[in-house]
mmCIF file of C-alpha atoms in Angstrom:
data_model
loop_
_atom_site.group_PDB
_atom_site.id
_atom_site.type_symbol
_atom_site.label_atom_id
_atom_site.label_comp_id
_atom_site.label_asym_id
_atom_site.label_seq_id
_atom_site.Cartn_x
_atom_site.Cartn_y
_atom_site.Cartn_z
ATOM 1 C CA MET A 1 -28.596 -1.121 57.771
ATOM 2 C CA LYS A 2 -28.374 0.814 54.274
ATOM 3 C CA ILE A 3 -29.069 -1.309 51.353
ATOM 4 C CA PRO A 4 -29.132 0.709 47.936
ATOM 5 C CA PHE A 5 -31.336 -0.519 45.236
ATOM 6 C CA SER A 6 -29.210 -1.156 42.697
ATOM 7 C CA PRO A 7 -25.152 -0.662 42.748
ATOM 8 C CA PRO A 8 -23.244 -1.423 39.768
ATOM 9 C CA TYR A 9 -20.689 -4.792 40.367
ATOM 10 C CA ILE A 10 -16.995 -3.308 40.003
ATOM 11 C CA ASN A 11 -14.605 -5.635 41.200
ATOM 12 C CA LYS A 12 -10.613 -5.995 40.270
ATOM 13 C CA ALA A 13 -10.871 -7.573 36.968
ATOM 14 C CA VAL A 14 -13.168 -4.499 36.067
ATOM 15 C CA ILE A 15 -10.647 -1.862 37.409
ATOM 16 C CA LYS A 16 -7.732 -3.669 35.429
ATOM 17 C CA GLU A 17 -9.598 -4.044 32.381
ATOM 18 C CA VAL A 18 -10.652 -0.067 32.549
ATOM 19 C CA ASN A 19 -6.988 0.840 33.337
ATOM 20 C CA ASP A 20 -5.792 -1.462 30.122
ATOM 21 C CA ALA A 21 -7.973 0.726 28.072
ATOM 22 C CA LEU A 22 -6.860 3.797 29.554
ATOM 23 C CA GLU A 23 -3.125 3.153 29.665
ATOM 24 C CA SER A 24 -3.541 1.768 25.860
ATOM 25 C CA GLY A 25 -3.949 5.608 24.829
ATOM 26 C CA TRP A 26 -6.912 4.492 22.911
ATOM 27 C CA ILE A 27 -10.509 5.108 24.885
ATOM 28 C CA THR A 28 -13.052 6.061 21.945
ATOM 29 C CA THR A 29 -14.577 3.010 19.767
ATOM 30 C CA GLY A 30 -11.777 0.475 18.893
ATOM 31 C CA PRO A 31 -10.423 -3.049 20.137
ATOM 32 C CA LYS A 32 -12.084 -3.054 23.552
ATOM 33 C CA VAL A 33 -15.439 -2.504 21.966
ATOM 34 C CA ARG A 34 -14.821 -5.232 19.432
ATOM 35 C CA LYS A 35 -13.984 -7.778 21.869
ATOM 36 C CA LEU A 36 -17.352 -6.805 23.739
ATOM 37 C CA GLU A 37 -19.193 -7.533 20.540
ATOM 38 C CA GLU A 38 -17.392 -10.920 20.213
ATOM 39 C CA LEU A 39 -18.246 -11.686 23.822
ATOM 40 C CA VAL A 40 -21.690 -11.108 23.258
ATOM 41 C CA CYS A 41 -22.006 -13.449 20.455
ATOM 42 C CA LYS A 42 -20.201 -15.987 22.288
ATOM 43 C CA TYR A 43 -22.406 -16.163 25.110
ATOM 44 C CA THR A 44 -25.664 -15.576 23.966
ATOM 45 C CA TYR A 45 -24.794 -17.204 20.278
ATOM 46 C CA SER A 46 -25.998 -14.274 18.418
ATOM 47 C CA PRO A 47 -24.744 -14.550 14.824
ATOM 48 C CA ASN A 48 -23.668 -10.837 15.376
ATOM 49 C CA THR A 49 -23.615 -7.853 17.799
ATOM 50 C CA LEU A 50 -23.220 -4.141 17.252
ATOM 51 C CA CYS A 51 -22.237 -2.156 20.467
ATOM 52 C CA VAL A 52 -23.544 1.240 20.628
ATOM 53 C CA ASN A 53 -24.014 3.974 23.391
ATOM 54 C CA SER A 54 -27.507 2.972 24.757
ATOM 55 C CA ALA A 55 -30.078 0.599 24.065
ATOM 56 C CA THR A 56 -32.519 3.559 22.979
ATOM 57 C CA SER A 57 -29.975 4.656 20.297
ATOM 58 C CA GLY A 58 -29.869 0.584 19.413
ATOM 59 C CA LEU A 59 -33.696 0.648 19.122
ATOM 60 C CA ILE A 60 -33.719 4.032 17.122
ATOM 61 C CA LEU A 61 -30.843 2.450 14.842
ATOM 62 C CA ALA A 62 -32.838 -0.757 14.067
ATOM 63 C CA LEU A 63 -36.475 1.171 13.085
ATOM 64 C CA LYS A 64 -34.444 3.242 10.794
ATOM 65 C CA TRP A 65 -32.649 0.211 9.223
ATOM 66 C CA TYR A 66 -36.207 -0.938 8.825
ATOM 67 C CA GLY A 67 -37.189 2.073 7.182
ATOM 68 C CA ILE A 68 -39.843 2.695 9.309
ATOM 69 C CA SER A 69 -40.720 6.405 9.179
ATOM 70 C CA LYS A 70 -43.859 8.763 9.339
ATOM 71 C CA GLY A 71 -47.115 7.278 8.436
ATOM 72 C CA ASP A 72 -46.104 3.739 10.000
ATOM 73 C CA GLU A 73 -46.985 2.404 13.129
ATOM 74 C CA VAL A 74 -45.183 0.201 15.535
ATOM 75 C CA ILE A 75 -46.654 -1.826 17.964
ATOM 76 C CA ILE A 76 -45.375 -1.645 21.942
ATOM 77 C CA PRO A 77 -46.771 -2.363 25.497
ATOM 78 C CA ALA A 78 -48.129 0.158 27.676
ATOM 79 C CA TYR A 79 -46.252 -1.132 30.442
ATOM 80 C CA THR A 80 -42.725 -0.372 29.774
ATOM 81 C CA TYR A 81 -39.945 2.393 30.289
ATOM 82 C CA ALA A 82 -40.656 5.374 28.003
ATOM 83 C CA ALA A 83 -37.281 4.934 25.916
ATOM 84 C CA THR A 84 -39.644 2.118 23.749
ATOM 85 C CA ALA A 85 -42.126 4.677 22.847
ATOM 86 C CA LEU A 86 -39.724 7.340 22.515
ATOM 87 C CA ALA A 87 -37.515 5.562 20.015
ATOM 88 C CA VAL A 88 -40.563 5.368 17.804
ATOM 89 C CA ILE A 89 -41.391 8.534 18.247
ATOM 90 C CA HIS A 90 -37.624 9.703 17.405
ATOM 91 C CA VAL A 91 -38.156 8.193 13.960
ATOM 92 C CA GLY A 92 -41.486 9.680 12.922
ATOM 93 C CA ALA A 93 -43.648 6.575 13.359
ATOM 94 C CA THR A 94 -46.530 6.159 15.663
ATOM 95 C CA PRO A 95 -46.491 4.168 19.018
ATOM 96 C CA VAL A 96 -49.369 1.941 19.198
ATOM 97 C CA MET A 97 -49.662 0.884 22.786
ATOM 98 C CA VAL A 98 -51.134 -2.566 23.848
ATOM 99 C CA ASP A 99 -51.967 -3.830 27.346
ATOM 100 C CA ILE A 100 -50.169 -6.609 28.984
ATOM 101 C CA GLU A 101 -50.583 -10.103 30.788
ATOM 102 C CA ASN A 102 -50.176 -10.601 34.360
ATOM 103 C CA ASP A 103 -46.605 -11.526 34.265
ATOM 104 C CA PHE A 104 -46.222 -7.959 33.059
ATOM 105 C CA ASN A 105 -45.088 -8.801 29.067
ATOM 106 C CA ILE A 106 -47.178 -7.678 26.309
ATOM 107 C CA SER A 107 -50.598 -9.180 25.509
ATOM 108 C CA VAL A 108 -50.340 -11.515 22.416
ATOM 109 C CA LYS A 109 -53.930 -11.180 21.769
ATOM 110 C CA GLN A 110 -53.811 -7.465 21.995
ATOM 111 C CA ILE A 111 -51.079 -7.337 19.337
ATOM 112 C CA GLU A 112 -53.269 -9.920 17.012
ATOM 113 C CA LYS A 113 -55.933 -7.047 17.491
ATOM 114 C CA ALA A 114 -53.917 -3.969 16.970
ATOM 115 C CA ILE A 115 -52.067 -5.013 13.792
ATOM 116 C CA THR A 116 -53.236 -2.504 10.682
ATOM 117 C CA THR A 117 -51.661 -2.530 7.181
ATOM 118 C CA LYS A 118 -49.634 0.576 8.655
ATOM 119 C CA THR A 119 -47.968 -2.148 11.181
ATOM 120 C CA LYS A 120 -44.419 -2.205 10.459
ATOM 121 C CA ALA A 121 -42.636 -3.777 13.726
ATOM 122 C CA ILE A 122 -43.704 -4.902 17.234
ATOM 123 C CA ILE A 123 -41.617 -4.338 19.833
ATOM 124 C CA PRO A 124 -41.853 -6.783 22.722
ATOM 125 C CA VAL A 125 -40.319 -5.810 26.058
ATOM 126 C CA ASP A 126 -39.039 -8.303 28.517
ATOM 127 C CA ILE A 127 -40.160 -6.431 31.971
ATOM 128 C CA ALA A 128 -37.795 -7.453 34.360
ATOM 129 C CA GLY A 129 -35.902 -10.212 32.589
ATOM 130 C CA TRP A 130 -38.660 -12.359 31.861
ATOM 131 C CA PRO A 131 -38.959 -13.274 28.038
ATOM 132 C CA CYS A 132 -41.662 -12.618 26.149
ATOM 133 C CA ASN A 133 -44.071 -15.332 24.218
ATOM 134 C CA TYR A 134 -42.050 -15.368 20.999
ATOM 135 C CA SER A 135 -43.538 -18.266 19.398
ATOM 136 C CA ASP A 136 -47.038 -16.530 19.553
ATOM 137 C CA ILE A 137 -45.580 -13.615 18.213
ATOM 138 C CA ASN A 138 -44.045 -15.247 15.507
ATOM 139 C CA LYS A 139 -47.202 -16.878 14.721
ATOM 140 C CA ILE A 140 -49.024 -13.986 14.774
ATOM 141 C CA VAL A 141 -46.672 -11.912 12.286
ATOM 142 C CA ASN A 142 -46.765 -14.847 9.917
ATOM 143 C CA SER A 143 -50.061 -14.819 9.565
ATOM 144 C CA LYS A 144 -50.437 -11.525 8.987
ATOM 145 C CA LYS A 145 -47.900 -11.548 6.128
ATOM 146 C CA LYS A 146 -50.737 -11.222 3.436
ATOM 147 C CA ILE A 147 -51.682 -7.712 5.008
ATOM 148 C CA PHE A 148 -47.906 -6.339 5.034
ATOM 149 C CA GLN A 149 -47.249 -3.736 2.853
ATOM 150 C CA SER A 150 -43.388 -3.192 2.487
ATOM 151 C CA SER A 151 -42.468 0.223 1.235
ATOM 152 C CA ASN A 152 -38.342 -0.433 1.138
ATOM 153 C CA ASN A 153 -35.832 -3.117 0.014
ATOM 154 C CA ASN A 154 -35.211 -4.593 3.911
ATOM 155 C CA GLN A 155 -39.106 -4.545 4.155
ATOM 156 C CA GLU A 156 -39.399 -6.473 0.765
ATOM 157 C CA LYS A 157 -36.571 -8.812 1.694
ATOM 158 C CA LEU A 158 -38.192 -9.913 5.107
ATOM 159 C CA GLY A 159 -41.869 -9.831 3.979
ATOM 160 C CA ARG A 160 -43.304 -9.115 7.185
ATOM 161 C CA ILE A 161 -43.704 -7.367 10.586
ATOM 162 C CA LEU A 162 -40.247 -7.008 11.842
ATOM 163 C CA ILE A 163 -39.760 -8.183 15.737
ATOM 164 C CA LEU A 164 -37.511 -6.168 17.678
ATOM 165 C CA ALA A 165 -37.151 -7.192 20.956
ATOM 166 C CA ASP A 166 -36.506 -4.499 23.681
ATOM 167 C CA SER A 167 -34.504 -6.885 25.812
ATOM 168 C CA ALA A 168 -32.710 -4.215 27.852
ATOM 169 C CA HIS A 169 -33.400 -6.201 31.044
ATOM 170 C CA SER A 170 -32.794 -9.754 29.844
ATOM 171 C CA ILE A 171 -29.245 -10.738 28.917
ATOM 172 C CA GLY A 172 -28.778 -14.243 30.086
ATOM 173 C CA ALA A 173 -32.324 -15.373 29.897
ATOM 174 C CA LYS A 174 -33.595 -17.912 27.846
ATOM 175 C CA TYR A 175 -36.562 -18.764 25.828
ATOM 176 C CA LYS A 176 -36.894 -22.409 25.048
ATOM 177 C CA ASN A 177 -33.328 -23.436 25.835
ATOM 178 C CA HIS A 178 -31.740 -20.403 23.761
ATOM 179 C CA PHE A 179 -30.447 -17.349 25.114
ATOM 180 C CA LEU A 180 -32.251 -14.112 23.738
ATOM 181 C CA GLY A 181 -30.581 -12.306 20.923
ATOM 182 C CA THR A 182 -31.363 -15.583 18.977
ATOM 183 C CA ILE A 183 -34.631 -15.357 19.222
ATOM 184 C CA ALA A 184 -36.200 -12.553 17.948
ATOM 185 C CA ASP A 185 -35.230 -10.850 14.027
ATOM 186 C CA ILE A 186 -33.113 -7.937 16.096
ATOM 187 C CA THR A 187 -32.778 -8.298 19.862
ATOM 188 C CA VAL A 188 -31.383 -4.692 21.695
ATOM 189 C CA PHE A 189 -29.951 -5.287 25.243
ATOM 190 C CA SER A 190 -29.009 -2.394 27.864
ATOM 191 C CA PHE A 191 -25.727 -2.032 29.300
ATOM 192 C CA HIS A 192 -27.001 0.985 31.437
ATOM 193 C CA ALA A 193 -25.687 1.267 35.045
ATOM 194 C CA VAL A 194 -28.347 -0.490 36.874
ATOM 195 C CA LYS A 195 -28.369 -3.443 34.575
ATOM 196 C CA ASN A 196 -27.025 -7.158 34.788
ATOM 197 C CA VAL A 197 -24.322 -6.210 32.660
ATOM 198 C CA THR A 198 -22.987 -2.855 32.501
ATOM 199 C CA THR A 199 -20.743 -0.092 30.792
ATOM 200 C CA ALA A 200 -22.067 2.372 32.599
ATOM 201 C CA GLU A 201 -23.955 3.653 29.643
ATOM 202 C CA GLY A 202 -24.411 1.451 26.315
ATOM 203 C CA GLY A 203 -26.240 -1.363 24.441
ATOM 204 C CA ALA A 204 -25.929 -3.814 22.071
ATOM 205 C CA VAL A 205 -28.009 -4.802 19.072
ATOM 206 C CA CYS A 206 -28.158 -8.451 18.110
ATOM 207 C CA LEU A 207 -28.848 -9.517 14.900
ATOM 208 C CA ASN A 208 -30.427 -12.553 14.027
ATOM 209 C CA LEU A 209 -32.210 -11.849 10.688
ATOM 210 C CA PRO A 210 -33.439 -14.862 8.201
ATOM 211 C CA LYS A 211 -32.406 -15.613 4.598
ATOM 212 C CA PRO A 212 -31.787 -14.080 2.089
ATOM 213 C CA PHE A 213 -30.201 -11.418 5.092
ATOM 214 C CA ASN A 214 -26.678 -11.709 5.630
ATOM 215 C CA ASN A 215 -25.982 -10.483 9.250
ATOM 216 C CA GLN A 216 -22.532 -9.566 8.547
ATOM 217 C CA GLU A 217 -23.256 -7.460 5.886
ATOM 218 C CA GLU A 218 -25.935 -5.632 8.109
ATOM 219 C CA TYR A 219 -23.837 -5.391 10.964
ATOM 220 C CA ASP A 220 -20.990 -3.681 8.506
ATOM 221 C CA TYR A 221 -23.743 -1.285 7.372
ATOM 222 C CA LEU A 222 -25.276 -0.595 10.877
ATOM 223 C CA ARG A 223 -21.564 0.294 12.092
ATOM 224 C CA CYS A 224 -20.823 2.356 9.647
ATOM 225 C CA TYR A 225 -24.355 4.321 10.076
ATOM 226 C CA SER A 226 -23.791 4.548 13.808
ATOM 227 C CA LEU A 227 -20.376 6.409 12.931
ATOM 228 C CA ASN A 228 -22.147 9.658 11.513
ATOM 229 C CA GLY A 229 -22.346 7.122 8.195
ATOM 230 C CA GLN A 230 -18.301 7.336 8.101
ATOM 231 C CA THR A 231 -16.522 4.479 6.281
ATOM 232 C CA LYS A 232 -13.557 4.368 9.098
ATOM 233 C CA ASP A 233 -13.886 4.567 12.506
ATOM 234 C CA ALA A 234 -11.068 6.507 14.583
ATOM 235 C CA PHE A 235 -8.714 3.846 15.407
ATOM 236 C CA THR A 236 -8.939 2.755 11.783
ATOM 237 C CA LYS A 237 -8.040 6.525 10.636
ATOM 238 C CA SER A 238 -5.508 6.854 13.327
ATOM 239 C CA LYS A 239 -3.583 4.100 11.293
ATOM 240 C CA ALA A 240 -0.690 5.335 9.184
ATOM 241 C CA GLY A 241 -1.781 6.544 5.731
ATOM 242 C CA GLY A 242 -5.211 5.889 6.973
ATOM 243 C CA TRP A 243 -6.655 9.313 7.501
ATOM 244 C CA LYS A 244 -8.880 9.491 4.332
ATOM 245 C CA TYR A 245 -12.613 8.199 4.749
ATOM 246 C CA ASP A 246 -16.167 8.972 3.078
ATOM 247 C CA ILE A 247 -19.809 9.705 4.493
ATOM 248 C CA ILE A 248 -22.054 7.074 2.447
ATOM 249 C CA TYR A 249 -25.121 7.304 4.663
ATOM 250 C CA PRO A 250 -26.654 9.677 6.959
ATOM 251 C CA GLY A 251 -25.726 8.327 10.042
ATOM 252 C CA LEU A 252 -26.506 8.949 13.572
ATOM 253 C CA LYS A 253 -23.587 9.075 16.057
ATOM 254 C CA ILE A 254 -24.225 6.598 18.941
ATOM 255 C CA ASN A 255 -20.695 4.547 18.973
ATOM 256 C CA MET A 256 -19.796 3.194 22.298
ATOM 257 C CA PRO A 257 -16.057 4.093 23.292
ATOM 258 C CA ASP A 258 -13.587 1.679 24.303
ATOM 259 C CA ILE A 259 -13.169 3.214 28.132
ATOM 260 C CA LEU A 260 -17.029 2.051 28.637
ATOM 261 C CA ALA A 261 -16.656 -1.142 26.593
ATOM 262 C CA ALA A 262 -13.764 -2.173 28.929
ATOM 263 C CA ILE A 263 -16.247 -2.473 32.024
ATOM 264 C CA GLY A 264 -18.505 -4.789 29.565
ATOM 265 C CA VAL A 265 -15.576 -7.230 28.444
ATOM 266 C CA ALA A 266 -14.461 -7.746 32.335
ATOM 267 C CA GLN A 267 -18.156 -8.609 33.348
ATOM 268 C CA ILE A 268 -19.724 -10.544 30.658
ATOM 269 C CA PRO A 269 -17.814 -13.782 31.111
ATOM 270 C CA GLU A 270 -17.845 -13.665 35.176
ATOM 271 C CA TYR A 271 -21.832 -12.622 34.681
ATOM 272 C CA PHE A 272 -22.862 -16.013 32.555
ATOM 273 C CA GLU A 273 -20.492 -18.129 34.581
ATOM 274 C CA LYS A 274 -20.935 -16.727 38.130
ATOM 275 C CA THR A 275 -23.140 -13.773 38.771
ATOM 276 C CA LEU A 276 -25.973 -14.766 36.833
ATOM 277 C CA LYS A 277 -26.521 -18.123 39.090
ATOM 278 C CA LYS A 278 -26.063 -15.441 42.089
ATOM 279 C CA ARG A 279 -29.441 -13.483 41.076
ATOM 280 C CA LEU A 280 -31.334 -16.743 40.471
ATOM 281 C CA ASN A 281 -30.098 -18.053 43.822
ATOM 282 C CA ILE A 282 -31.425 -14.482 45.452
ATOM 283 C CA TYR A 283 -34.787 -14.936 43.257
ATOM 284 C CA ALA A 284 -35.120 -18.313 45.153
ATOM 285 C CA TYR A 285 -34.708 -16.816 48.623
ATOM 286 C CA TYR A 286 -37.400 -14.329 48.087
ATOM 287 C CA HIS A 287 -39.662 -17.002 46.311
ATOM 288 C CA ASN A 288 -39.270 -18.944 49.678
ATOM 289 C CA PHE A 289 -39.892 -16.211 51.788
ATOM 290 C CA PHE A 290 -42.582 -14.641 49.996
ATOM 291 C CA SER A 291 -44.862 -17.813 48.821
ATOM 292 C CA GLU A 292 -45.594 -18.186 52.600
ATOM 293 C CA LYS A 293 -47.474 -14.497 52.221
ATOM 294 C CA PRO A 294 -51.007 -14.593 51.246
ATOM 295 C CA TRP A 295 -50.891 -11.121 50.077
ATOM 296 C CA ALA A 296 -47.852 -11.749 47.914
ATOM 297 C CA ILE A 297 -48.018 -11.905 43.834
ATOM 298 C CA LEU A 298 -44.451 -13.801 42.871
ATOM 299 C CA PRO A 299 -42.927 -12.363 39.721
ATOM 300 C CA PRO A 300 -42.205 -15.305 37.285
ATOM 301 C CA CYS A 301 -38.843 -16.790 36.915
ATOM 302 C CA ILE A 302 -38.881 -20.290 35.526
ATOM 303 C CA ASP A 303 -41.255 -22.298 33.461
ATOM 304 C CA ASP A 304 -41.258 -24.804 30.860
ATOM 305 C CA ASP A 305 -40.095 -22.561 28.051
ATOM 306 C CA ARG A 306 -38.608 -19.439 29.970
ATOM 307 C CA VAL A 307 -35.789 -18.597 32.538
ATOM 308 C CA SER A 308 -35.422 -14.995 33.645
ATOM 309 C CA SER A 309 -32.290 -13.079 34.031
ATOM 310 C CA CYS A 310 -33.478 -12.136 37.461
ATOM 311 C CA HIS A 311 -33.226 -8.320 36.562
ATOM 312 C CA LEU A 312 -35.701 -7.452 38.822
ATOM 313 C CA TYR A 313 -37.738 -8.871 41.659
ATOM 314 C CA ALA A 314 -40.982 -7.165 41.076
ATOM 315 C CA LEU A 315 -42.707 -8.281 44.166
ATOM 316 C CA ARG A 316 -46.875 -7.313 44.111
ATOM 317 C CA ILE A 317 -49.077 -7.045 46.676
ATOM 318 C CA LYS A 318 -52.633 -8.042 46.147
ATOM 319 C CA ASN A 319 -55.500 -5.754 45.980
ATOM 320 C CA ILE A 320 -53.884 -2.220 47.259
ATOM 321 C CA SER A 321 -54.185 0.853 45.827
ATOM 322 C CA GLU A 322 -51.245 2.866 44.426
ATOM 323 C CA THR A 323 -51.717 5.055 47.585
ATOM 324 C CA THR A 324 -51.213 2.346 50.095
ATOM 325 C CA ARG A 325 -48.434 0.676 48.028
ATOM 326 C CA ASN A 326 -46.595 4.292 48.388
ATOM 327 C CA ILE A 327 -46.988 3.998 52.101
ATOM 328 C CA ILE A 328 -45.309 0.833 52.216
ATOM 329 C CA ILE A 329 -42.574 2.029 49.999
ATOM 330 C CA ASP A 330 -42.090 4.805 52.738
ATOM 331 C CA LYS A 331 -42.068 2.313 55.430
ATOM 332 C CA ILE A 332 -39.275 0.364 53.711
ATOM 333 C CA SER A 333 -37.051 3.454 53.176
ATOM 334 C CA GLN A 334 -37.242 4.284 56.647
ATOM 335 C CA GLN A 335 -35.505 1.045 57.650
ATOM 336 C CA GLY A 336 -32.768 1.786 55.106
ATOM 337 C CA VAL A 337 -34.014 -0.637 52.341
ATOM 338 C CA ALA A 338 -34.002 1.125 48.560
ATOM 339 C CA THR A 339 -36.759 -0.244 46.450
ATOM 340 C CA ASN A 340 -38.226 1.214 43.315
ATOM 341 C CA VAL A 341 -41.214 0.664 41.084
ATOM 342 C CA HIS A 342 -41.041 -0.636 37.528
ATOM 343 C CA PHE A 343 -42.879 0.792 35.542
ATOM 344 C CA GLN A 344 -45.294 3.667 35.625
ATOM 345 C CA PRO A 345 -47.144 2.847 32.946
ATOM 346 C CA LEU A 346 -46.822 5.069 29.538
ATOM 347 C CA PRO A 347 -50.260 6.555 29.742
ATOM 348 C CA LEU A 348 -49.571 7.876 33.166
ATOM 349 C CA LEU A 349 -46.507 10.288 31.827
ATOM 350 C CA SER A 350 -47.370 13.824 30.716
ATOM 351 C CA LEU A 351 -45.986 13.081 27.245
ATOM 352 C CA PHE A 352 -47.989 10.364 26.275
ATOM 353 C CA LYS A 353 -51.200 11.841 28.217
ATOM 354 C CA GLU A 354 -50.564 14.841 25.652
ATOM 355 C CA MET A 355 -50.733 12.421 22.893
ATOM 356 C CA GLY A 356 -54.055 11.238 23.741
ATOM 357 C CA TYR A 357 -53.008 7.585 25.471
ATOM 358 C CA GLU A 358 -55.570 6.891 28.510
ATOM 359 C CA ILE A 359 -54.501 4.843 31.320
ATOM 360 C CA ASN A 360 -58.309 3.306 31.326
ATOM 361 C CA SER A 361 -57.482 1.791 28.041
ATOM 362 C CA TYR A 362 -54.931 -0.519 29.887
ATOM 363 C CA PRO A 363 -56.513 -2.006 32.870
ATOM 364 C CA ASN A 364 -53.589 -4.962 33.306
ATOM 365 C CA ALA A 365 -50.827 -2.665 32.887
ATOM 366 C CA TYR A 366 -52.338 -0.097 35.809
ATOM 367 C CA ASN A 367 -53.380 -3.248 38.057
ATOM 368 C CA ASN A 368 -49.541 -4.396 38.208
ATOM 369 C CA TYR A 369 -48.411 -1.202 38.404
ATOM 370 C CA LYS A 370 -50.429 0.003 41.451
ATOM 371 C CA GLY A 371 -49.232 -3.195 43.676
ATOM 372 C CA GLU A 372 -45.593 -3.497 42.570
ATOM 373 C CA ILE A 373 -42.851 -3.035 44.396
ATOM 374 C CA SER A 374 -39.317 -3.769 42.640
ATOM 375 C CA LEU A 375 -36.857 -5.431 45.783
ATOM 376 C CA PRO A 376 -32.767 -5.273 45.812
ATOM 377 C CA ILE A 377 -31.514 -7.948 43.601
ATOM 378 C CA TYR A 378 -27.639 -7.971 42.462
ATOM 379 C CA PRO A 379 -24.839 -10.613 43.553
ATOM 380 C CA GLN A 380 -23.268 -8.310 46.200
ATOM 381 C CA LEU A 381 -25.893 -8.939 48.753
ATOM 382 C CA THR A 382 -25.367 -10.592 51.630
ATOM 383 C CA LYS A 383 -27.545 -13.332 53.392
ATOM 384 C CA GLU A 384 -27.845 -10.585 56.421
ATOM 385 C CA GLN A 385 -28.708 -7.821 53.944
ATOM 386 C CA LEU A 386 -31.831 -10.321 52.637
ATOM 387 C CA GLU A 387 -32.693 -11.055 55.667
ATOM 388 C CA HIS A 388 -33.124 -7.565 56.527
ATOM 389 C CA ILE A 389 -34.904 -6.839 53.498
ATOM 390 C CA VAL A 390 -37.483 -9.563 53.415
ATOM 391 C CA LEU A 391 -38.331 -8.829 57.045
ATOM 392 C CA THR A 392 -38.542 -5.327 56.772
ATOM 393 C CA VAL A 393 -40.598 -5.696 53.520
ATOM 394 C CA GLU A 394 -43.071 -8.046 55.652
ATOM 395 C CA LYS A 395 -43.609 -5.560 58.737
ATOM 396 C CA ALA A 396 -44.252 -2.635 56.274
ATOM 397 C CA VAL A 397 -47.112 -4.574 54.106
ATOM 398 C CA GLU A 398 -48.680 -6.148 57.198
ATOM 399 C CA THR A 399 -48.712 -2.937 59.200
ATOM 400 C CA SER A 400 -50.301 -1.377 56.225
ATOM 401 C CA LEU A 401 -52.777 -3.823 55.156
#
């Protein structure tokens, strides 16, 4: 039995929507993108959403919007995908890495210790779809207002450190009974091919800025900025007499095309109404099986404040070395089950080692990583496949300990 790790969810509705885009004769940014933005707002209750070509681009765009540049610091977790740090580097700022908690998410205590007068933003990352502790992060940010030093109009208006959520994994997750997208100042979702909702490549920037910001006005600015600072997109320019445009910002070229947005347009309603529940059911199946195993550390799914989007099932094996974990993965693979590891902490990667980050400074990140095995979790999995997965993992672990 061959079980892939994370195939995209493509059904007849997706194919129909993509064909509709192809047959329309319009495949770059246009009505499908706008429809996808509206659907994200509808289902997450976000005031405004801009779709872009990747979550990485969305993070870069948000950092640029806040005027973050050389000399500024942005706090991020050491345990995340490289894009979180690369977005900071690409705007010229310094990523300040801090350790994580046992639930994989950024440590609030370490955030507080890391804040300086140079701190302009914090990027909490909802690992595996599990929301960060946003209430405590907000408290810390508000307590540090006195030392915040603004250097432009947006920073002056907000008057504090920006909370920019890297929610690449967590569309559909809830924090205190609210969907993510309405919790942080700005929330960035990923629609990459392996995500719960996909557009093959893509991302969404959800605006939830407090007054005196007008989220619609900021959306209009970001939309223009994401299209090279051009005042008209290609769809508008194609209308009779609509050829003339202006360039008003030194923008980026990070817009999402309609042909990709069509996939998301088909997926989002079904995701929120059906397939998200299927993911929760698979989580429950894994939980019920592995809760009986003394060697298993189960990933968080639901508590009084949070509900996961169940993007990853990040199983950990107690008290094992990285080498043993890798042996277990090889044994699982031999039985046709594809697994993964999320993530290698950033200080283990060559780029960040060369920048001076050392893994010894992030013990929790390394301890979580060395025993972690991500299991397949997607709505197409059958009962037979799930049974094969858990029995395969059980045997691989118990013959390796």
